[in-house]
PDB file of C-alpha atoms in Angstrom:
ATOM      1  CA  UNK U   1     115.505  60.096  11.861  1.00  0.00           C
ATOM      2  CA  UNK U   2     115.586  61.336  14.718  1.00  0.00           C
ATOM      3  CA  UNK U   3     116.237  58.540  17.725  1.00  0.00           C
ATOM      4  CA  UNK U   4     114.691  59.036  20.867  1.00  0.00           C
ATOM      5  CA  UNK U   5     117.097  58.919  24.074  1.00  0.00           C
ATOM      6  CA  UNK U   6     117.018  55.146  26.192  1.00  0.00           C
ATOM      7  CA  UNK U   7     113.900  54.551  26.851  1.00  0.00           C
ATOM      8  CA  UNK U   8     114.619  53.779  31.027  1.00  0.00           C
ATOM      9  CA  UNK U   9     116.127  57.533  31.090  1.00  0.00           C
ATOM     10  CA  UNK U  10     112.997  58.924  29.250  1.00  0.00           C
ATOM     11  CA  UNK U  11     110.602  57.418  31.636  1.00  0.00           C
ATOM     12  CA  UNK U  12     113.231  58.481  34.448  1.00  0.00           C
ATOM     13  CA  UNK U  13     112.912  61.760  33.350  1.00  0.00           C
ATOM     14  CA  UNK U  14     109.039  61.637  33.065  1.00  0.00           C
ATOM     15  CA  UNK U  15     109.394  61.066  36.756  1.00  0.00           C
ATOM     16  CA  UNK U  16     111.947  63.616  38.091  1.00  0.00           C
ATOM     17  CA  UNK U  17     109.134  66.358  36.596  1.00  0.00           C
ATOM     18  CA  UNK U  18     106.503  64.349  38.466  1.00  0.00           C
ATOM     19  CA  UNK U  19     108.221  64.653  41.410  1.00  0.00           C
ATOM     20  CA  UNK U  20     108.645  68.636  40.474  1.00  0.00           C
ATOM     21  CA  UNK U  21     105.214  68.882  40.105  1.00  0.00           C
ATOM     22  CA  UNK U  22     104.377  67.022  43.104  1.00  0.00           C
ATOM     23  CA  UNK U  23     106.626  69.370  45.362  1.00  0.00           C
ATOM     24  CA  UNK U  24     105.078  72.364  43.348  1.00  0.00           C
ATOM     25  CA  UNK U  25     101.768  71.255  44.477  1.00  0.00           C
ATOM     26  CA  UNK U  26     102.578  71.300  48.223  1.00  0.00           C
ATOM     27  CA  UNK U  27     103.522  74.806  47.832  1.00  0.00           C
ATOM     28  CA  UNK U  28     100.594  76.051  45.862  1.00  0.00           C
ATOM     29  CA  UNK U  29      97.469  73.975  46.425  1.00  0.00           C
ATOM     30  CA  UNK U  30      95.645  73.163  49.562  1.00  0.00           C
ATOM     31  CA  UNK U  31      92.674  71.662  50.938  1.00  0.00           C
ATOM     32  CA  UNK U  32      90.865  68.923  48.800  1.00  0.00           C
ATOM     33  CA  UNK U  33      92.075  70.378  45.284  1.00  0.00           C
ATOM     34  CA  UNK U  34      95.400  69.570  46.521  1.00  0.00           C
ATOM     35  CA  UNK U  35      94.711  66.247  47.882  1.00  0.00           C
ATOM     36  CA  UNK U  36      93.479  65.030  44.679  1.00  0.00           C
ATOM     37  CA  UNK U  37      96.051  66.662  42.340  1.00  0.00           C
ATOM     38  CA  UNK U  38      98.886  64.961  44.703  1.00  0.00           C
ATOM     39  CA  UNK U  39      97.025  61.616  44.461  1.00  0.00           C
ATOM     40  CA  UNK U  40      96.513  61.958  40.652  1.00  0.00           C
ATOM     41  CA  UNK U  41     100.480  62.350  40.546  1.00  0.00           C
ATOM     42  CA  UNK U  42     101.154  59.795  42.477  1.00  0.00           C
ATOM     43  CA  UNK U  43      98.987  57.189  40.426  1.00  0.00           C
ATOM     44  CA  UNK U  44     100.851  58.594  37.862  1.00  0.00           C
ATOM     45  CA  UNK U  45     104.216  57.712  39.166  1.00  0.00           C
ATOM     46  CA  UNK U  46     103.109  54.378  39.992  1.00  0.00           C
ATOM     47  CA  UNK U  47     101.735  53.312  36.806  1.00  0.00           C
ATOM     48  CA  UNK U  48     105.020  54.243  35.259  1.00  0.00           C
ATOM     49  CA  UNK U  49     106.879  52.327  37.665  1.00  0.00           C
ATOM     50  CA  UNK U  50     105.031  49.306  37.250  1.00  0.00           C
ATOM     51  CA  UNK U  51     104.890  49.488  33.270  1.00  0.00           C
ATOM     52  CA  UNK U  52     108.585  50.125  33.105  1.00  0.00           C
ATOM     53  CA  UNK U  53     110.638  49.051  35.582  1.00  0.00           C
ATOM     54  CA  UNK U  54     108.662  46.322  36.899  1.00  0.00           C
ATOM     55  CA  UNK U  55     108.290  44.689  33.221  1.00  0.00           C
ATOM     56  CA  UNK U  56     104.331  44.657  33.549  1.00  0.00           C
ATOM     57  CA  UNK U  57     104.433  45.434  29.714  1.00  0.00           C
ATOM     58  CA  UNK U  58     106.251  42.154  29.001  1.00  0.00           C
ATOM     59  CA  UNK U  59     104.303  39.729  30.868  1.00  0.00           C
ATOM     60  CA  UNK U  60     100.613  37.891  30.186  1.00  0.00           C
ATOM     61  CA  UNK U  61      97.526  39.168  30.523  1.00  0.00           C
ATOM     62  CA  UNK U  62      97.295  37.054  33.879  1.00  0.00           C
ATOM     63  CA  UNK U  63     100.109  38.677  35.295  1.00  0.00           C
ATOM     64  CA  UNK U  64      98.580  41.970  34.604  1.00  0.00           C
ATOM     65  CA  UNK U  65      95.359  41.373  35.729  1.00  0.00           C
ATOM     66  CA  UNK U  66      97.285  39.844  39.519  1.00  0.00           C
ATOM     67  CA  UNK U  67      98.892  43.509  39.726  1.00  0.00           C
ATOM     68  CA  UNK U  68      96.038  45.186  39.040  1.00  0.00           C
ATOM     69  CA  UNK U  69      93.917  43.491  41.656  1.00  0.00           C
ATOM     70  CA  UNK U  70      96.561  43.839  44.206  1.00  0.00           C
ATOM     71  CA  UNK U  71      96.389  47.894  43.616  1.00  0.00           C
ATOM     72  CA  UNK U  72      92.778  47.212  43.835  1.00  0.00           C
ATOM     73  CA  UNK U  73      92.863  45.452  46.597  1.00  0.00           C
ATOM     74  CA  UNK U  74      95.265  48.131  48.390  1.00  0.00           C
ATOM     75  CA  UNK U  75      92.716  51.088  47.397  1.00  0.00           C
ATOM     76  CA  UNK U  76      90.145  48.739  49.364  1.00  0.00           C
ATOM     77  CA  UNK U  77      92.428  48.947  52.805  1.00  0.00           C
ATOM     78  CA  UNK U  78      92.939  52.612  52.037  1.00  0.00           C
ATOM     79  CA  UNK U  79      88.942  53.588  51.860  1.00  0.00           C
ATOM     80  CA  UNK U  80      88.606  51.028  54.761  1.00  0.00           C
ATOM     81  CA  UNK U  81      91.431  53.257  56.728  1.00  0.00           C
ATOM     82  CA  UNK U  82      89.768  56.092  55.985  1.00  0.00           C
ATOM     83  CA  UNK U  83      86.103  55.465  56.969  1.00  0.00           C
ATOM     84  CA  UNK U  84      87.730  54.021  60.165  1.00  0.00           C
ATOM     85  CA  UNK U  85      89.306  57.430  60.690  1.00  0.00           C
ATOM     86  CA  UNK U  86      86.608  59.915  59.716  1.00  0.00           C
ATOM     87  CA  UNK U  87      83.720  57.481  62.069  1.00  0.00           C
ATOM     88  CA  UNK U  88      85.961  57.414  64.860  1.00  0.00           C
ATOM     89  CA  UNK U  89      84.898  60.015  67.791  1.00  0.00           C
ATOM     90  CA  UNK U  90      87.340  62.825  68.996  1.00  0.00           C
ATOM     91  CA  UNK U  91      87.126  62.589  72.314  1.00  0.00           C
TER      92      UNK U  91
END
């Protein structure tokens, strides 16, 4: 039977591939599409780190909900930051 590599090494390798994708994206894509791809890669990297290295898969449902609530709150704050930046006058 084929034995997979250590899960930590596997996740680390995937994170390195996503890092390479981020660097490649910065050179190849620009504008709104590049931003969306970069944010998608960042969300994927964050999810991998939360799930494996912060041991979220071993926690109770309440701890998972608390982590998701914290991430949602961060997104709300970033949304308010973007709205504030876009509505200020440039003068």
